[in-house]
Coordinates of C-alpha atoms and ligand atoms in Angstrom, one line a residue:
M1 CA 0.0 0.0 0.0
R2 CA 1.1 3.6 -0.6
I3 CA 0.2 5.9 2.3
V4 CA 0.7 9.6 2.9
F5 CA 0.6 11.1 6.4
I6 CA -0.2 14.8 6.5
A7 CA 0.1 16.2 10.0
A8 CA 1.0 19.2 12.1
E9 CA 3.7 17.3 14.2
C10 CA 6.2 14.6 13.7
A11 CA 8.8 13.6 16.3
P12 CA 11.7 14.1 16.5
F13 CA 11.5 17.1 14.2
A14 CA 8.5 19.0 15.7
K15 CA 6.5 17.9 18.7
T16 CA 4.3 19.4 21.4
G17 CA 2.7 16.2 22.6
G18 CA 1.6 12.7 21.7
L19 CA 0.5 13.6 18.2
G20 CA 4.2 14.1 17.3
D21 CA 5.1 10.8 18.9
V22 CA 2.5 8.9 16.9
V23 CA 3.3 10.5 13.5
G24 CA 7.0 10.0 14.2
A25 CA 6.6 6.3 15.0
L26 CA 3.7 4.7 13.1
P27 CA 5.0 5.2 9.6
Q28 CA 8.2 3.3 10.5
Y29 CA 6.2 0.3 11.6
L30 CA 4.0 0.5 8.5
R31 CA 7.2 0.5 6.4
A32 CA 8.4 -2.6 8.3
L33 CA 5.2 -4.3 7.3
G34 CA 6.2 -3.6 3.7
H35 CA 4.2 -0.5 2.9
S36 CA 5.4 2.6 1.2
V37 CA 4.9 5.7 3.5
M38 CA 5.7 9.3 3.2
V39 CA 5.0 12.1 5.8
V40 CA 4.3 15.7 5.2
V41 CA 4.7 18.4 7.9
P42 CA 5.4 22.1 8.1
R43 CA 8.9 23.4 8.2
Y44 CA 8.7 25.3 11.5
A45 CA 11.4 27.7 12.5
S46 CA 12.2 25.5 15.5
I47 CA 13.3 22.5 13.3
D48 CA 17.0 22.2 13.3
A49 CA 17.8 21.7 9.6
A50 CA 21.5 20.8 10.2
R51 CA 20.9 18.4 12.9
Y52 CA 18.3 16.4 10.9
H53 CA 20.1 16.8 7.5
L54 CA 17.2 18.5 5.8
R55 CA 17.9 18.8 2.1
W56 CA 16.0 20.6 -0.7
A57 CA 13.6 18.2 -2.4
H58 CA 11.2 20.2 -4.7
G59 CA 10.0 23.6 -5.6
P60 CA 9.0 26.2 -6.1
M61 CA 5.7 24.4 -5.7
G62 CA 2.4 26.2 -6.5
V63 CA -0.5 25.3 -4.3
W64 CA -4.0 26.3 -5.3
M65 CA -6.1 27.5 -2.5
G66 CA -9.7 28.5 -3.0
D67 CA -9.0 32.1 -4.0
R68 CA -5.3 32.3 -4.8
E69 CA -2.2 30.4 -5.5
E70 CA 0.4 30.0 -2.7
W71 CA 4.1 29.1 -3.3
C72 CA 6.4 27.1 -1.2
A73 CA 9.5 25.0 -1.2
V74 CA 9.8 21.4 0.0
H75 CA 12.7 19.9 1.9
V76 CA 13.1 16.3 3.0
A77 CA 14.8 14.3 5.7
D78 CA 15.0 10.6 6.4
S79 CA 13.4 9.1 9.5
H80 CA 14.5 5.5 9.7
G81 CA 13.8 4.9 6.1
V82 CA 10.6 7.0 5.9
P83 CA 10.9 10.2 3.9
V84 CA 9.5 13.2 5.8
Y85 CA 8.7 16.2 3.7
F86 CA 8.8 19.7 5.1
I87 CA 6.7 22.4 3.6
E88 CA 8.5 25.7 3.7
H89 CA 6.3 28.8 3.7
E90 CA 7.9 31.9 5.1
G91 CA 4.7 33.6 6.1
Y92 CA 3.0 30.6 7.7
F93 CA 5.6 28.4 9.3
N94 CA 8.7 30.5 9.9
R95 CA 7.5 31.0 13.5
W96 CA 8.8 29.4 16.7
G97 CA 5.5 28.2 18.1
L98 CA 3.7 25.5 16.3
Y99 CA 0.2 26.7 17.2
H100 CA 0.6 29.8 19.3
D101 CA 2.9 32.7 20.3
A102 CA 5.0 32.9 23.4
H103 CA 2.0 34.0 25.4
F104 CA 0.0 30.9 24.5
N105 CA -2.3 32.9 22.1
D106 CA -3.4 30.8 19.2
Y107 CA -2.3 32.2 15.9
A108 CA -5.4 33.8 14.2
D109 CA -4.4 32.4 10.8
N110 CA -4.2 28.8 12.0
P111 CA -7.0 27.5 9.7
R112 CA -5.1 29.0 6.7
R113 CA -1.8 27.7 7.9
F114 CA -3.0 24.1 8.2
G115 CA -5.5 24.3 5.4
F116 CA -2.5 25.3 3.2
L117 CA -0.4 22.5 4.7
T118 CA -3.0 20.0 3.8
R119 CA -3.4 21.2 0.2
A120 CA 0.4 21.3 -0.1
G121 CA 0.6 17.7 1.0
L122 CA -1.8 16.6 -1.7
Q123 CA -0.1 18.7 -4.3
L124 CA 3.2 17.2 -3.3
C125 CA 1.8 13.7 -4.0
K126 CA 0.9 14.9 -7.5
D127 CA 4.3 16.6 -8.1
L128 CA 6.2 13.5 -6.9
N129 CA 3.9 11.2 -8.8
F130 CA 3.1 9.3 -5.6
A131 CA -0.4 8.0 -6.1
P132 CA -1.5 7.1 -2.5
D133 CA -4.0 4.3 -1.7
V134 CA -4.7 6.1 1.5
V135 CA -4.3 9.7 2.7
H136 CA -4.0 9.5 6.5
V137 CA -4.9 12.9 8.1
H138 CA -4.6 13.7 11.8
D139 CA -6.8 16.0 14.0
W140 CA -8.5 19.1 12.9
H141 CA -5.3 20.5 11.4
T142 CA -5.4 18.3 8.4
A143 CA -8.9 16.8 8.6
L144 CA -9.7 19.0 5.5
G145 CA -7.7 16.5 3.5
A146 CA -10.6 14.0 3.6
A147 CA -12.9 16.7 2.2
Y148 CA -10.4 17.9 -0.5
L149 CA -10.1 14.4 -1.9
K150 CA -13.8 14.2 -2.5
I151 CA -14.5 17.9 -3.5
W152 CA -11.4 18.7 -5.5
H153 CA -9.5 15.6 -6.5
W154 CA -12.1 12.9 -7.2
N155 CA -11.2 12.9 -10.8
D156 CA -7.4 13.3 -10.5
P157 CA -5.2 10.6 -12.0
I158 CA -2.9 10.7 -8.9
L159 CA -5.3 11.4 -6.1
G160 CA -8.6 10.2 -7.5
G161 CA -8.2 6.7 -6.2
A162 CA -7.1 7.6 -2.7
A163 CA -9.2 6.7 0.3
S164 CA -9.0 8.7 3.5
L165 CA -8.5 7.8 7.2
L166 CA -8.9 10.6 9.8
T167 CA -7.4 9.9 13.2
I168 CA -8.8 11.9 16.1
H169 CA -6.1 12.4 18.7
N170 CA -8.2 14.7 20.7
I171 CA -11.8 15.7 20.1
A172 CA -11.6 18.8 22.3
Y173 CA -9.6 20.6 19.6
Q174 CA -11.9 20.9 16.7
G175 CA -10.5 23.9 14.7
K176 CA -13.5 26.2 15.1
Y177 CA -12.9 29.5 13.2
P178 CA -14.9 32.3 11.6
A179 CA -16.6 31.4 8.4
D180 CA -14.8 34.0 6.4
H181 CA -11.9 31.6 6.0
L182 CA -14.1 29.4 3.8
P183 CA -13.2 31.0 0.4
Y184 CA -9.5 30.7 1.1
L185 CA -9.8 27.1 2.1
G186 CA -11.6 26.3 -1.1
L187 CA -14.8 25.1 0.5
Q188 CA -17.8 26.4 -1.5
W189 CA -20.6 27.8 0.6
G190 CA -22.5 24.7 -0.1
N191 CA -20.3 23.0 2.5
F192 CA -21.3 25.5 5.1
T193 CA -24.3 23.6 6.3
P194 CA -24.9 22.0 9.7
D195 CA -24.4 18.5 8.3
K196 CA -20.9 19.4 7.1
F197 CA -18.6 22.2 8.2
E198 CA -21.0 24.7 9.8
D199 CA -21.2 24.7 13.6
N200 CA -23.3 27.4 15.2
G201 CA -22.3 30.0 12.6
A202 CA -18.7 29.0 12.7
L203 CA -16.5 26.8 10.6
N204 CA -15.7 23.4 12.3
L205 CA -12.9 21.7 10.5
L206 CA -12.8 18.5 12.4
K207 CA -16.6 18.0 12.0
G208 CA -16.3 18.4 8.2
G209 CA -13.4 16.0 8.2
I210 CA -15.4 13.4 10.1
V211 CA -18.3 13.7 7.6
Y212 CA -16.0 13.4 4.5
A213 CA -13.5 10.8 5.7
D214 CA -14.0 7.3 4.5
V215 CA -13.1 5.9 7.9
V216 CA -12.4 7.7 11.2
N217 CA -10.6 6.3 14.2
T218 CA -9.4 7.5 17.6
V219 CA -6.5 6.4 19.7
S220 CA -8.0 4.0 22.2
P221 CA -11.1 1.8 22.4
S222 CA -12.4 3.4 25.6
Y223 CA -12.1 6.9 24.1
A224 CA -14.0 5.8 21.0
L225 CA -16.9 4.8 23.2
E226 CA -16.7 8.0 25.3
T227 CA -16.7 10.3 22.3
R228 CA -19.9 8.6 21.1
T229 CA -21.7 10.1 24.1
P230 CA -22.9 13.7 24.4
F231 CA -20.5 14.5 27.2
G232 CA -17.4 12.9 25.7
G233 CA -18.1 13.9 22.1
H234 CA -17.7 17.7 22.7
G235 CA -20.7 18.2 20.4
L236 CA -19.6 15.8 17.7
A237 CA -21.0 12.6 19.0
P238 CA -23.9 12.5 16.5
Y239 CA -21.5 12.7 13.6
L240 CA -19.3 10.0 15.0
N241 CA -22.3 7.8 15.6
A242 CA -23.4 8.4 12.1
K243 CA -20.2 6.7 10.9
G244 CA -21.4 3.5 12.5
E245 CA -18.7 0.8 12.3
D246 CA -16.5 3.2 10.4
Y247 CA -15.5 4.8 13.7
F248 CA -13.5 2.8 16.2
G249 CA -10.5 3.0 18.5
I250 CA -6.9 1.8 17.8
L251 CA -4.7 2.0 20.8
N252 CA -1.5 4.0 20.3
G253 CA 1.8 2.1 20.5
V254 CA 5.0 2.9 22.2
D255 CA 8.2 3.4 20.3
Y256 CA 10.5 1.2 22.4
N257 CA 13.5 2.3 20.4
T258 CA 13.1 5.7 22.1
W259 CA 11.4 4.7 25.4
N260 CA 13.2 1.7 26.9
P261 CA 15.2 1.8 30.1
Q262 CA 17.6 -0.9 28.8
T263 CA 18.7 1.2 25.9
D264 CA 17.8 4.8 26.7
A265 CA 20.9 7.0 26.1
L266 CA 19.3 10.0 27.7
I267 CA 19.0 8.7 31.3
P268 CA 21.9 8.5 33.8
A269 CA 22.0 4.7 34.0
R270 CA 20.3 1.8 32.1
Y271 CA 18.4 -1.0 33.8
S272 CA 16.0 -3.9 33.3
A273 CA 13.4 -5.8 35.3
E274 CA 16.1 -8.3 36.2
D275 CA 18.5 -5.7 37.6
L276 CA 16.9 -2.5 38.9
S277 CA 20.1 -1.0 40.3
G278 CA 20.3 1.5 37.4
K279 CA 16.8 2.8 38.4
A280 CA 18.2 3.7 41.8
I281 CA 20.9 5.7 40.2
C282 CA 18.3 7.4 38.0
K283 CA 16.3 8.3 41.1
R284 CA 19.3 9.7 42.9
E285 CA 20.4 11.8 39.9
L286 CA 16.8 13.1 39.3
Q287 CA 16.6 14.1 43.0
R288 CA 19.9 16.0 42.6
R289 CA 18.9 17.6 39.3
L290 CA 15.6 19.0 40.8
D291 CA 17.1 19.9 44.2
L292 CA 15.1 17.3 46.0
V293 CA 16.5 15.7 49.2
V294 CA 18.5 12.7 48.0
S295 CA 16.8 9.8 49.6
A296 CA 16.6 6.3 48.2
D297 CA 13.6 5.3 50.3
T298 CA 11.3 8.3 49.8
P299 CA 8.9 7.7 46.9
V300 CA 9.1 10.2 44.0
I301 CA 5.9 11.0 42.1
G302 CA 6.6 12.2 38.5
V303 CA 4.4 14.4 36.3
V304 CA 5.2 15.3 32.7
S305 CA 2.4 17.1 31.0
R306 CA 1.1 19.9 28.9
F307 CA -0.4 22.3 31.4
V308 CA -3.9 22.3 30.0
E309 CA -7.3 21.7 31.6
Q310 CA -7.6 18.2 30.0
K311 CA -4.8 16.9 32.2
G312 CA -6.5 17.7 35.5
L313 CA -3.6 19.6 37.0
H314 CA -5.8 22.2 38.5
L315 CA -7.1 19.4 40.7
L316 CA -3.6 18.4 41.6
A317 CA -3.0 22.0 42.5
Q318 CA -5.8 21.7 45.0
C319 CA -4.3 18.8 46.9
I320 CA -0.5 18.7 46.2
E321 CA 0.3 20.8 49.3
G322 CA -1.9 18.5 51.5
I323 CA -0.1 15.5 50.1
V324 CA 3.4 16.8 50.8
Q325 CA 2.3 18.0 54.3
H326 CA 0.8 14.6 55.3
M327 CA 2.8 12.1 53.4
R328 CA 6.5 11.4 53.1
V329 CA 6.8 11.8 49.3
Q330 CA 8.5 14.0 46.7
F331 CA 7.3 15.4 43.4
A332 CA 9.2 15.8 40.2
I333 CA 7.1 18.0 37.8
L334 CA 7.8 19.0 34.2
G335 CA 5.4 20.9 32.0
S336 CA 4.3 24.1 30.4
G337 CA 1.2 25.8 29.1
D338 CA -1.4 27.5 31.1
K339 CA 0.3 30.6 32.7
G340 CA -1.6 30.3 36.0
L341 CA -0.5 26.6 36.4
E342 CA 3.0 27.5 35.4
R343 CA 3.2 30.2 38.1
Y344 CA 1.6 27.9 40.7
F345 CA 3.7 24.8 40.2
G346 CA 6.8 26.9 39.4
T347 CA 6.8 28.5 42.8
L348 CA 6.2 25.3 44.8
P349 CA 9.9 24.3 45.0
A350 CA 10.7 27.5 46.9
R351 CA 7.9 26.8 49.3
Y352 CA 8.5 23.0 49.7
S353 CA 12.2 23.0 49.4
G354 CA 13.6 19.5 48.8
R355 CA 10.1 18.0 48.5
I356 CA 8.8 19.4 45.3
G357 CA 11.0 19.9 42.2
C358 CA 9.5 21.6 39.1
Y359 CA 10.9 22.6 35.8
V360 CA 8.6 24.9 33.7
G361 CA 9.3 24.4 30.1
Y362 CA 9.7 21.7 27.5
N363 CA 12.6 19.3 28.0
E364 CA 12.9 16.0 26.3
E365 CA 15.8 14.7 28.3
L366 CA 14.2 15.6 31.7
A367 CA 11.0 13.8 30.5
H368 CA 13.1 10.6 30.2
W369 CA 14.8 11.3 33.6
I370 CA 11.5 11.6 35.3
E371 CA 10.1 8.4 33.7
A372 CA 13.2 6.6 34.9
G373 CA 13.9 8.2 38.2
S374 CA 10.4 8.3 39.7
D375 CA 8.6 5.5 41.6
F376 CA 5.1 6.6 40.5
F377 CA 3.8 8.6 37.6
L378 CA 0.6 10.7 38.1
M379 CA -1.9 11.5 35.3
P380 CA -5.2 12.8 36.8
S381 CA -6.7 13.6 33.4
L382 CA -10.3 14.7 33.0
F383 CA -10.2 12.8 29.7
E384 CA -7.4 11.2 27.9
P385 CA -7.7 9.9 24.3
C386 CA -4.8 7.6 24.8
G387 CA -1.9 9.0 26.8
L388 CA 1.6 7.8 26.1
N389 CA 3.3 8.7 29.3
Q390 CA 1.6 6.0 31.4
M391 CA 2.7 3.4 28.9
Y392 CA 6.3 4.8 29.0
S393 CA 6.0 4.7 32.8
L394 CA 5.1 1.0 32.8
K395 CA 8.2 0.1 30.7
Y396 CA 10.3 2.1 33.2
G397 CA 8.9 0.4 36.2
T398 CA 7.3 3.6 37.3
L399 CA 3.8 2.8 38.5
P400 CA 1.1 4.9 37.0
I401 CA -1.5 6.6 39.2
V402 CA -4.3 7.6 36.8
R403 CA -7.9 8.5 36.4
A404 CA -9.7 5.6 34.8
T405 CA -10.6 7.3 31.6
G406 CA -9.9 6.7 27.9
G407 CA -6.6 5.2 27.1
L408 CA -5.5 5.4 30.7
N409 CA -8.2 3.0 31.6
D410 CA -7.3 0.7 28.7
T411 CA -3.6 0.5 29.5
V412 CA -3.4 0.4 33.3
Q413 CA -4.6 -2.6 35.4
Q414 CA -5.9 -1.8 38.8
Y415 CA -3.7 -2.9 41.8
D416 CA -5.4 -5.7 43.7
E417 CA -4.4 -5.3 47.3
A418 CA -5.3 -8.9 48.2
T419 CA -3.0 -10.5 45.6
G420 CA -0.5 -7.9 44.4
E421 CA -1.7 -8.2 40.9
G422 CA -2.0 -5.2 38.6
T423 CA 0.2 -2.5 37.1
G424 CA -1.0 0.8 38.8
F425 CA -3.5 2.7 40.8
K426 CA -6.7 4.0 39.3
F427 CA -9.5 6.3 40.5
D428 CA -12.8 7.4 38.9
E429 CA -13.9 10.7 40.4
P430 CA -12.3 13.8 38.8
S431 CA -11.6 15.5 42.1
A432 CA -8.8 16.6 44.3
H433 CA -10.0 14.2 47.0
A434 CA -9.7 11.2 44.7
I435 CA -6.2 12.2 43.7
Y436 CA -5.2 12.7 47.4
Y437 CA -6.5 9.3 48.5
T438 CA -5.2 7.4 45.5
V439 CA -1.8 8.9 46.0
G440 CA -2.1 7.9 49.6
W441 CA -2.9 4.4 48.6
A442 CA 0.1 4.2 46.3
V443 CA 2.4 5.7 49.0
S444 CA 1.1 3.3 51.6
T445 CA 1.7 0.4 49.2
Y446 CA 5.3 1.7 48.8
Y447 CA 6.0 1.7 52.6
D448 CA 3.8 -1.1 53.8
R449 CA 3.7 -3.7 51.1
P450 CA 7.2 -3.7 49.5
H451 CA 6.7 -7.2 48.2
H452 CA 3.6 -6.0 46.3
M453 CA 5.6 -3.0 44.9
Q454 CA 8.2 -5.4 43.5
R455 CA 5.5 -7.5 41.9
L456 CA 3.7 -4.5 40.5
I457 CA 6.9 -3.2 39.0
R458 CA 7.8 -6.6 37.4
T459 CA 4.3 -6.9 35.9
A460 CA 4.4 -3.3 34.7
M461 CA 7.7 -3.7 33.0
A462 CA 6.5 -6.8 31.2
Q463 CA 3.6 -5.0 29.5
D464 CA 4.0 -4.8 25.8
F465 CA 2.4 -1.9 23.9
S466 CA 4.7 -2.1 20.9
W467 CA 3.6 -0.5 17.7
E468 CA 3.6 -3.7 15.7
R469 CA 0.2 -4.7 16.8
S470 CA -1.3 -1.2 16.4
A471 CA 0.3 -0.9 13.0
E472 CA -1.5 -4.0 11.8
Q473 CA -4.8 -2.6 13.0
Y474 CA -4.0 0.6 11.0
V475 CA -3.5 -1.6 8.0
Q476 CA -6.9 -3.1 8.5
A477 CA -8.4 0.4 8.9
Y478 CA -6.7 1.4 5.6
Q479 CA -8.2 -1.6 3.9
R480 CA -11.6 -0.7 5.3
A481 CA -11.2 2.8 3.9
I482 CA -10.1 1.6 0.5
H483 CA -13.1 -0.8 0.4
K484 CA -15.4 2.0 1.4
K485 CA -14.1 4.3 -1.2
R486 CA -14.4 1.7 -4.0
A487 CA -17.9 0.7 -2.9
G488 CA -19.0 4.4 -2.8
Ligands
ADP501 P1 -0.7 14.8 25.0 O1 -0.5 14.4 23.5 O2 -2.2 15.0 25.3 O3 0.1 15.9 25.5 P2 0.5 12.1 25.6 O4 0.6 11.5 26.9 O5 -0.1 11.4 24.5 O6 -0.4 13.5 25.9 O7 1.9 12.6 25.0 C1 2.7 13.6 25.7 C2 4.0 13.5 25.1 O8 4.6 14.8 25.2 C3 5.0 12.6 25.8 O9 6.0 12.1 24.9 C4 5.6 13.5 26.8 O10 6.8 13.0 27.3 C5 5.8 14.8 26.1 N1 5.8 16.0 26.8 C6 4.7 16.7 27.3 N2 5.1 17.8 28.0 C7 6.4 17.8 27.9 C8 7.4 18.7 28.4 N3 7.1 19.8 29.1 N4 8.7 18.4 28.2 C9 9.0 17.3 27.5 N5 8.2 16.4 27.0 C10 6.9 16.7 27.2
GLC502 C1 -3.5 13.7 22.0 C2 -4.1 13.1 23.3 C3 -3.3 12.0 23.9 C4 -2.8 11.0 22.9 C5 -2.1 11.8 21.8 C6 -1.6 10.9 20.7 O1 -2.6 14.7 22.3 O2 -4.4 14.1 24.2 O3 -4.1 11.3 24.9 O4 -2.0 10.0 23.4 O5 -2.9 12.7 21.2 O6 -2.6 10.1 20.0

């Protein structure tokens, strides 16, 4: 099969969260299954061209938008055998932020930036003579691709046969913008109806993508069910339900080439389930790095997260001080985003010296250190389409403490205090109380049932969420989309 991914992020080149991890990894595993895959992403200013050996590939390339032609250049880099193409457009992508400025304000021209990216990705297929069987688009940013194939390219010798798969990584972000972007995006006003792109007078790019895509999936089975309900669907449940069996969940995988304590070159020492001595070194070094009291027998709770409402960190803010006042624990926190949360968590180390460490910002290496050096990993998400960090944690023998929602529920098995079975600690209620008491449960397990801790860690490290299985499920989804397209 020939597959083109068009996306806003692709690790290691450009990433703000799990979308980047998925788009960075899945194509490699599809390639290993014998498929021909290319990836198209923007060339953001933050991409280090020298480090990744970007080279000029094509251009100038003309891209027809609805009311004008845009021009761009295309560069390419190799990612483990997968060509990743970078669309260079000075006005749209030569900015440091992917989606917003330094103050976290969304760029007002985001629909144009990503609409253009999507069109450019399709144009590139034509210019490279790469006739895809499937165009795989991700989130609202490139959801338009599914519509473009049907509205603009149905008759095209290169693109006319392509089916579309839309993956929803997060339904809370829908790409809702004023309708005056419609002409630029090349969507005739006939598309501005409630059954397509119109949403209470605005343009909803994800909604239109859902309607037009041959097949739609999300990133865990539980989240697929949750998004079919009024609460979880953020307004789009009826459109997902209308897809019937053409909407389902495929659990994300983990790229164990990047996230594996036995081989991780970023952490202070490597370790395995058979020999955890390296984990003790990682813990000591983490405590040093974040100015925590160096203590082998005080449990460290790690947090690595975008600071956004979804992640439930405002609930943690309500109980973290009670936790450190009443329990002998430490926190290692890494994240950025909401300015209020940045200020709150950023000032905790000064108030709870040696007990709470926090780095406000984005730091790939520190994320690995926290995975390796912590005893527990906390994710109190209000909702979580999949979540990757809890799966990384399992591999690093760092027991997840999670709210039982979406992918967190699908990947963490509840600890059974009677038998010692399970891989982590789960709670249901989205509240500070539930976080407080579940952290307490984990901490008491650490101190009072060390034999269970050992068993939990062993079971956690043996979990296998490798991409191979998920990649096969994606191949089935592609086949379904192709079948659908041919039948239609
Ligand atoms: P989401 O995509 O909603 O942010 P995921 O759990 O799927 O959540 O993926 C988050 C990814 O982003 C992980 O690889 C995590 O390590 C990384 N990440 C998030 N915040 C930071 C940060 N401040 N520094 C480094 N990595 C981060
Ligand atoms: C989104 C979700 C996260 C998921 C990631 C990758 O950012 O918030 O749960 O793991 O996409 O699919």
